Coordinates of C-alpha atoms and ligand atoms in Angstrom, one line a residue:
Chain D
X1 CA -16.9 -11.3 2.2
X2 CA -14.8 -9.8 0.1
X3 CA -12.9 -11.8 -2.4
X4 CA -13.1 -15.4 -2.9
X5 CA -10.8 -18.4 -4.0
X6 CA -12.1 -20.9 -4.9
X7 CA -10.6 -24.1 -6.0
X8 CA -7.5 -21.7 -7.9
X9 CA -4.6 -24.0 -9.1
X10 CA -2.3 -23.4 -11.7
X11 CA 0.0 -25.1 -13.9
X12 CA 2.2 -23.2 -16.5
X13 CA 3.9 -25.1 -20.2
X14 CA 6.9 -24.4 -21.0
X15 CA 9.3 -26.8 -23.2
X16 CA 6.0 -29.3 -23.6
X17 CA 6.2 -29.9 -20.3
X18 CA 3.7 -29.1 -17.6
X19 CA 4.1 -27.3 -13.9
X20 CA 2.1 -27.3 -11.7
X21 CA 2.6 -23.7 -9.8
X22 CA -1.1 -23.6 -7.1
X23 CA -2.8 -26.2 -6.2
X24 CA -6.1 -26.0 -5.1
X25 CA -6.5 -22.4 -3.7
X26 CA -9.0 -22.1 -1.3
X27 CA -9.8 -19.1 1.0
X28 CA -11.8 -16.0 1.5
X29 CA -10.9 -12.0 2.4
X30 CA -13.3 -10.4 4.8
X31 CA -13.3 -6.6 5.6
X32 CA -10.5 -5.6 8.1
X33 CA -8.4 -9.3 7.0
X34 CA -4.7 -8.1 7.0
X35 CA -3.7 -11.6 5.7
X36 CA 0.3 -12.2 4.7
X37 CA 0.6 -14.7 2.1
X38 CA 4.3 -16.2 2.9
X39 CA 5.7 -19.6 1.6
X40 CA 9.4 -21.2 -0.2
X41 CA 10.8 -19.5 -3.1
X42 CA 9.1 -20.2 -6.5
X43 CA 5.7 -21.9 -4.6
X44 CA 3.5 -19.6 -6.3
X45 CA 2.9 -16.7 -4.7
X46 CA 3.2 -14.1 -7.5
X47 CA 1.2 -16.1 -9.6
X48 CA -1.1 -16.4 -6.9
X49 CA -1.8 -12.3 -6.7
X50 CA -1.7 -11.8 -9.6
X51 CA -4.3 -14.3 -10.0
X52 CA -6.6 -12.2 -7.7
X53 CA -6.2 -10.1 -9.1
X54 CA -7.0 -10.5 -11.9
X55 CA -3.9 -10.3 -14.1
X56 CA -3.4 -13.9 -14.9
X57 CA -5.9 -16.5 -15.0
X58 CA -6.1 -19.8 -13.4
X59 CA -6.1 -23.1 -15.3
X60 CA -8.7 -23.7 -13.2
X61 CA -11.0 -22.1 -11.0
X62 CA -12.3 -19.0 -10.3
X63 CA -11.7 -15.6 -8.0
X64 CA -14.8 -14.1 -6.9
X65 CA -15.0 -9.6 -5.8
X66 CA -18.4 -9.3 -4.3
X67 CA -19.7 -12.0 -6.1
X68 CA -18.5 -11.1 -9.0
X69 CA -15.2 -13.1 -11.5
X70 CA -12.1 -10.4 -11.1
X71 CA -11.7 -8.7 -14.2
X72 CA -8.4 -7.2 -14.1
X73 CA -9.1 -3.3 -14.6
X74 CA -11.1 -3.0 -11.3
X75 CA -11.1 0.2 -9.6
X76 CA -12.0 -1.7 -6.5
X77 CA -8.3 -3.3 -5.8
X78 CA -4.8 -1.9 -5.8
X79 CA -1.5 -3.6 -6.5
X80 CA 1.7 -2.5 -5.0
X81 CA 4.9 -4.0 -7.0
X82 CA 8.3 -4.7 -4.6
X83 CA 9.9 -2.3 -7.8
X84 CA 8.2 -0.4 -7.5
X85 CA 6.7 0.1 -11.7
X86 CA 6.6 3.8 -11.8
X87 CA 7.2 5.9 -14.2
X88 CA 10.6 6.8 -14.9
X89 CA 10.0 10.6 -17.1
X90 CA 6.4 11.6 -14.8
X91 CA 7.1 13.4 -11.6
X92 CA 6.1 12.1 -8.7
X93 CA 2.7 13.7 -8.7
X94 CA 2.1 13.0 -12.5
X95 CA 2.4 9.2 -11.8
X96 CA 0.1 9.0 -8.7
X97 CA -2.5 11.6 -11.1
X98 CA -2.0 8.7 -14.2
X99 CA -4.6 6.1 -12.1
X100 CA -7.2 8.7 -11.6
X101 CA -7.2 9.1 -15.0
X102 CA -9.5 7.3 -16.4
X103 CA -11.9 8.1 -13.6
X104 CA -11.4 12.1 -12.9
X105 CA -9.8 14.9 -13.9
X106 CA -8.4 17.8 -13.8
X107 CA -8.8 20.1 -10.5
X108 CA -10.6 16.4 -9.2
X109 CA -7.3 14.1 -10.1
X110 CA -5.0 16.7 -8.7
X111 CA -7.4 17.5 -5.2
X112 CA -7.0 13.1 -4.5
X113 CA -3.1 12.7 -6.6
X114 CA -2.7 15.6 -2.8
X115 CA -4.4 13.9 -0.3
X116 CA -2.8 10.7 -1.1
X117 CA 0.5 12.3 -1.5
X118 CA -0.1 14.2 1.5
X119 CA -1.1 10.9 3.7
X120 CA 1.4 8.7 2.8
X121 CA 4.3 12.0 4.0
X122 CA 5.7 12.6 0.4
X123 CA 4.6 16.1 0.3
X124 CA 7.7 18.5 -0.7
X125 CA 8.4 16.0 -2.9
X126 CA 5.7 16.7 -5.7
X127 CA 7.7 17.4 -8.8
X128 CA 10.0 15.7 -8.0
X129 CA 10.9 12.4 -10.5
X130 CA 11.7 9.3 -9.5
X131 CA 15.8 9.0 -10.0
X132 CA 16.4 11.8 -7.4
X133 CA 13.9 9.6 -4.7
X134 CA 15.4 7.0 -2.6
X135 CA 14.2 3.4 -2.7
X136 CA 11.4 4.4 0.2
X137 CA 10.0 7.4 -0.8
X138 CA 10.0 5.3 -4.4
X139 CA 7.7 2.8 -3.0
X140 CA 5.6 5.5 -1.0
X141 CA 4.8 7.4 -5.1
X142 CA 3.4 3.1 -4.8
X143 CA 1.9 3.1 -2.2
X144 CA 0.6 6.9 -2.8
X145 CA -0.8 5.5 -6.2
X146 CA -2.1 2.1 -4.8
X147 CA -4.6 4.9 -2.1
X148 CA -5.6 6.9 -4.6
X149 CA -7.8 4.8 -6.2
X150 CA -9.3 4.6 -3.1
X151 CA -9.4 0.5 -3.7
X152 CA -11.3 -2.5 -0.9
X153 CA -8.1 -4.6 -1.6
X154 CA -4.8 -3.2 -1.7
X155 CA -2.4 -7.0 -2.8
X156 CA 1.0 -6.0 -2.2
X157 CA 3.8 -7.7 -3.2
X158 CA 6.8 -8.4 -1.6
X159 CA 6.5 -4.3 -0.9
X160 CA 9.4 -4.1 1.6
X161 CA 12.2 -6.5 0.0
X162 CA 14.0 -3.9 -2.0
X163 CA 14.4 -1.7 0.7
X164 CA 17.0 -1.8 3.1
X165 CA 16.1 -2.7 7.2
X166 CA 15.3 0.6 8.5
X167 CA 13.8 2.1 6.1
X168 CA 11.8 -0.5 5.3
X169 CA 10.7 -1.1 9.6
X170 CA 10.1 2.8 9.2
X171 CA 7.5 2.0 5.8
X172 CA 6.2 -0.9 7.2
X173 CA 5.3 1.1 10.9
X174 CA 3.6 4.0 9.2
X175 CA 1.8 1.2 6.6
X176 CA 0.5 0.4 10.0
X177 CA -0.4 3.7 10.5
X178 CA -2.5 4.5 7.8
X179 CA -3.9 1.2 8.0
X180 CA -5.0 1.6 11.5
X181 CA -6.9 4.9 9.6
X182 CA -10.4 3.9 9.3
X183 CA -11.0 7.1 7.0
X184 CA -8.3 5.7 4.4
X185 CA -8.9 3.0 2.0
X186 CA -8.3 -0.2 1.8
X187 CA -10.6 -2.5 3.5
X188 CA -8.8 -5.5 3.4
X189 CA -5.1 -6.4 2.6
X190 CA -3.1 -9.6 0.8
X191 CA 0.2 -9.0 1.1
X192 CA 3.5 -11.8 -0.2
X193 CA 6.3 -12.5 1.2
X194 CA 9.1 -14.5 2.1
X195 CA 9.9 -12.8 5.9
X196 CA 8.6 -14.8 8.3
X197 CA 8.7 -11.8 10.9
X198 CA 8.0 -9.5 8.8
X199 CA 4.6 -11.9 8.2
X200 CA 4.0 -11.5 12.0
X201 CA 4.3 -8.1 11.9
X202 CA 2.2 -7.6 9.7
X203 CA -0.6 -9.4 9.4
X204 CA -3.7 -10.8 11.5
X205 CA -3.9 -13.5 10.0
X206 CA -1.2 -15.7 8.0
X207 CA -1.6 -18.2 5.1
X208 CA 0.8 -20.7 4.3
X209 CA 1.8 -22.6 1.4
X210 CA 4.3 -25.7 0.5
X211 CA 6.5 -26.0 -1.7
X212 CA 5.4 -26.0 -5.4
X213 CA 3.2 -26.7 -6.6
X214 CA 1.7 -24.5 -3.2
X215 CA -0.8 -26.2 -1.6
X216 CA -2.6 -23.8 1.7
X217 CA -0.1 -25.5 5.2
X218 CA -2.2 -23.7 7.0
X219 CA -4.4 -20.2 7.5
X220 CA -3.7 -18.3 11.1
X221 CA -4.8 -16.1 13.3
X222 CA -1.9 -14.2 14.9
X223 CA -3.4 -12.7 18.2
X224 CA -0.6 -10.4 19.1
X225 CA -1.9 -7.0 20.3
X226 CA -1.0 -4.1 18.1
X227 CA 1.6 -2.3 17.8
X228 CA 3.8 -5.5 18.2
X229 CA 7.3 -5.7 19.3
X230 CA 9.6 -7.3 17.5
X231 CA 11.1 -7.6 21.1
X232 CA 8.2 -9.7 22.8
X233 CA 8.9 -13.2 23.4
X234 CA 5.1 -13.8 22.9
X235 CA 6.1 -12.2 18.9
X236 CA 8.5 -14.9 19.4
X237 CA 7.1 -17.7 19.5
X238 CA 3.9 -16.9 16.5
X239 CA 7.4 -16.5 14.6
X240 CA 8.8 -20.0 15.5
X241 CA 4.3 -21.6 15.0
X242 CA 4.7 -20.3 11.5
X243 CA 8.4 -21.5 10.4
X244 CA 7.2 -24.5 12.2
X245 CA 4.5 -25.2 9.9
X246 CA 6.6 -23.9 6.7
X247 CA 9.6 -26.6 7.2
Chain L
X1 CA 32.9 19.3 9.3
X2 CA 31.0 15.6 8.4
X3 CA 27.3 14.6 7.5
X4 CA 25.9 11.8 8.1
X5 CA 25.1 10.1 4.8
X6 CA 21.4 8.4 6.5
X7 CA 18.2 9.3 4.5
X8 CA 15.2 10.4 6.8
X9 CA 13.5 7.0 6.6
X10 CA 15.9 5.4 7.2
X11 CA 17.2 7.4 10.4
X12 CA 12.8 7.2 11.6
X13 CA 13.5 3.2 11.3
X14 CA 16.3 3.5 13.6
X15 CA 14.1 4.7 16.2
X16 CA 11.7 2.8 15.8
X17 CA 13.8 -0.3 16.2
X18 CA 15.4 1.5 19.5
X19 CA 12.1 2.3 20.6
X20 CA 11.0 -1.9 20.4
X21 CA 14.3 -1.9 22.9
X22 CA 12.6 0.0 25.1
X23 CA 14.1 3.2 23.8
X24 CA 17.6 2.3 24.7
X25 CA 19.4 -0.2 23.0
X26 CA 23.3 -1.1 22.3
X27 CA 24.4 0.1 18.6
X28 CA 26.7 -3.5 18.0
X29 CA 23.3 -5.5 18.9
X30 CA 21.3 -3.4 17.2
X31 CA 23.4 -4.2 13.8
X32 CA 24.0 -7.2 14.5
X33 CA 19.8 -7.8 14.8
X34 CA 19.4 -6.6 11.4
X35 CA 22.3 -8.3 9.7
X36 CA 24.2 -5.0 9.1
X37 CA 27.9 -4.3 9.6
X38 CA 28.3 -1.7 12.7
X39 CA 29.2 0.4 9.2
X40 CA 26.2 0.0 8.2
X41 CA 24.3 1.5 11.0
X42 CA 26.3 4.2 12.3
X43 CA 25.4 7.6 9.4
X44 CA 21.9 6.6 10.9
X45 CA 23.1 6.6 14.4
X46 CA 24.7 10.1 13.8
X47 CA 21.5 11.0 11.7
X48 CA 19.2 10.2 14.9
X49 CA 22.1 12.4 16.8
X50 CA 22.6 15.8 14.7
X51 CA 18.5 16.0 14.2
X52 CA 18.4 15.6 18.8
X53 CA 16.4 12.3 18.1
X54 CA 19.0 10.0 20.5
X55 CA 21.6 10.5 22.6
X56 CA 24.7 8.5 22.2
X57 CA 26.6 7.3 25.7
X58 CA 29.7 4.5 25.3
X59 CA 27.8 2.8 21.8
X60 CA 24.4 2.3 23.6
X61 CA 21.5 4.5 22.0
X62 CA 19.0 6.1 23.6
X63 CA 15.7 8.1 22.6
X64 CA 15.8 12.0 23.0
X65 CA 11.8 13.1 24.2
X66 CA 11.7 14.5 20.8
X67 CA 12.6 11.2 19.4
X68 CA 9.4 9.8 21.8
X69 CA 7.2 12.4 20.2
X70 CA 7.3 11.7 16.9
X71 CA 7.2 8.0 17.6
X72 CA 3.8 8.2 19.1
X73 CA 2.4 10.6 16.6
X74 CA 1.2 10.5 12.8
X75 CA 2.5 11.2 9.7
X76 CA 1.6 14.5 8.9
X77 CA 3.2 15.1 12.5
X78 CA 6.1 13.8 11.9
X79 CA 6.3 16.2 9.4
X80 CA 6.4 19.4 11.4
X81 CA 8.4 17.5 13.8
X82 CA 11.7 17.1 10.8
X83 CA 11.5 20.5 10.0
X84 CA 12.0 21.9 12.8
X85 CA 14.6 19.4 13.4
X86 CA 16.5 19.7 9.9
X87 CA 15.7 23.1 10.4
X88 CA 18.0 23.9 13.1
X89 CA 20.6 22.3 11.8
X90 CA 23.9 24.8 11.3
X91 CA 24.7 23.7 7.6
X92 CA 20.9 24.0 6.3
X93 CA 20.4 26.9 8.6
X94 CA 23.7 28.6 6.2
X95 CA 21.7 27.3 3.0
X96 CA 18.9 28.3 3.3
X97 CA 20.2 32.5 4.5
X98 CA 22.2 32.0 1.3
X99 CA 19.1 31.4 -0.2
X100 CA 17.0 34.2 1.2
X101 CA 19.7 36.5 0.5
X102 CA 20.2 35.2 -3.5
X103 CA 17.8 36.9 -6.5
X104 CA 14.5 34.9 -7.2
X105 CA 15.8 32.8 -3.1
X106 CA 17.3 30.1 -6.3
X107 CA 21.0 28.5 -6.4
X108 CA 22.6 26.2 -8.9
X109 CA 23.6 23.1 -8.3
X110 CA 27.1 24.0 -9.0
X111 CA 27.5 26.5 -7.0
X112 CA 25.9 24.5 -4.1
X113 CA 28.1 21.6 -4.2
X114 CA 31.4 23.9 -4.5
X115 CA 29.7 25.5 -1.0
X116 CA 29.2 22.1 0.4
X117 CA 32.8 20.6 -0.3
X118 CA 33.9 23.9 1.5
X119 CA 32.2 22.7 4.8
X120 CA 32.0 19.0 4.4
X121 CA 35.3 17.2 3.3
X122 CA 34.3 14.1 0.9
X123 CA 35.5 12.6 -2.2
X124 CA 32.0 12.5 -3.5
X125 CA 30.1 15.8 -2.7
X126 CA 27.2 14.3 -4.8
X127 CA 25.9 12.4 -2.8
X128 CA 25.6 14.1 0.0
X129 CA 24.2 16.3 -1.6
X130 CA 21.4 14.3 -2.5
X131 CA 21.4 13.4 1.3
X132 CA 20.9 16.9 2.2
X133 CA 18.2 17.3 -0.2
X134 CA 16.4 14.4 1.3
X135 CA 16.3 16.2 4.4
X136 CA 15.0 19.6 3.7
X137 CA 12.2 18.1 1.6
X138 CA 11.2 16.2 3.6
X139 CA 11.2 19.7 5.9
X140 CA 10.0 21.1 2.9
X141 CA 12.8 23.6 3.2
X142 CA 14.6 23.1 0.6
X143 CA 13.7 22.2 -3.0
X144 CA 15.7 21.6 -6.1
X145 CA 14.8 21.0 -9.8
X146 CA 16.3 18.4 -11.3
X147 CA 15.6 20.2 -14.2
X148 CA 17.0 23.2 -13.9
X149 CA 19.5 22.3 -11.5
X150 CA 18.8 24.5 -8.5
X151 CA 17.7 25.1 -5.4
X152 CA 15.3 26.7 -3.9
X153 CA 13.3 27.7 -0.7
X154 CA 9.8 26.0 -0.4
X155 CA 7.1 28.0 -0.5
X156 CA 5.0 27.4 3.0
X157 CA 1.6 26.6 1.7
Ligands
ATP1 N1 5.2 -17.3 -17.0 C1 5.4 -18.8 -16.7 N2 5.8 -19.2 -17.2 C2 6.7 -20.4 -16.8 N3 6.5 -20.8 -15.3 C3 6.4 -19.7 -14.9 C4 5.6 -18.4 -14.8 N4 5.6 -17.6 -13.9 C5 6.0 -18.0 -13.2 N5 6.5 -19.1 -13.4 C6 6.9 -20.5 -12.6 O1 6.5 -21.2 -11.2 C7 6.8 -21.1 -10.1 C8 6.3 -19.9 -9.0 O2 6.1 -18.6 -9.7 P1 5.8 -17.0 -8.7 O3 6.9 -16.0 -8.7 O4 4.7 -16.8 -8.2 O5 6.7 -17.8 -7.3 P2 7.1 -17.1 -5.7 O6 6.6 -18.3 -4.2 O7 6.6 -15.2 -6.5 O8 8.4 -16.7 -5.5 P3 9.4 -16.0 -4.7 O9 9.6 -16.3 -4.0 O10 10.8 -16.3 -5.8 O11 9.6 -14.6 -5.1 C9 8.3 -21.0 -10.5 O12 8.3 -22.1 -10.8 C10 8.0 -20.2 -11.9 O13 9.7 -20.2 -12.1
MG2 MG1 6.5 -13.8 -5.6

């Protein structure tokens, strides 16, 4: 078992009102899990992910990573963001090297950065600034930067939703190629999405949250062979099934 | 001449989608599938055709053997195929030759834009510049330094 989400609830207070956002979430993350968390807008998906990586504290309950309470600076957990979150004044390579600073230095950091730049197909773009990149290339930097810390658990919050449809397709397939490569980190992925097709395409497990406050409605194993094909009737049956559980 | 305004990522994404439909798909159907206007998907189709990854007949898009080869291989090997294909595009060949002839294998962006403007009829040459550089960076052929505002030949490692 990699991580354990135990009785996690979250309540925000605004203007003296308490808003319950997550209600008693329980699940475990195993090696080789590719979990997609889906649910209606505002149901607490992003909040849950931030709690899992330790960026936010639950109001009650806890998240254990390899048996220990998760800490925000856990080097074994990495995050990919919807809006890429790159430093505009740093080049592609510098953005990636930055996350290695505390652990690796000089040549060592450079070697690791280069390895992951190549892995995601960014070679040729090393010295380019984010403003010169298309959305697809920006998110490749996001992937390379997350992988460069060689995380055990990779968390992604809607990593494809600010990309156009075709670019997003390309990046999903490339991410799955990296995922299939046993020599590459991570051991498990948790990805938040509001796109059911995307979840069925990527995940081997889908966790469905209810309307706010988010509760787990279903935790489904997706038994579809890879590579998956969106045109396959079997694929559609899964998409339908997930939809029927959401509404 | 015209040049397709589509990035390499969009073009490969298109190939992946056509592949899911069994290697051949109707352009209009494809656009509808993605909730896109035909106009929005055409540049990617034109780009894929220019690179020799698809054949288009009567609105049907069909993957070529090279596209299949690209899809069947990993991210690193894809780069090599892209390099060959992009290197074979006429306007990129011309740019490359100009760079080989120029001192320091460099050329000012300003001059590049002028050159492209003579070849591509458009009021928005800057966005074509960005697309061409997107292609040539992927291919490892021509880079662009935004500090010095120069394009340059990329060295092979
Ligand atoms: N810091 C905060 N303070 C108060 N309320 C918050 C805070 N962060 C989130 N919320 C509220 O918590 C609820 C869940 O937010 P969250 O962003 O986790 O949802 P989500 O499922 O990711 O939504 P979306 O699909 O729009 O991305 C929302 O109603 C939001 O307004
Ligand atoms: Mg969210």
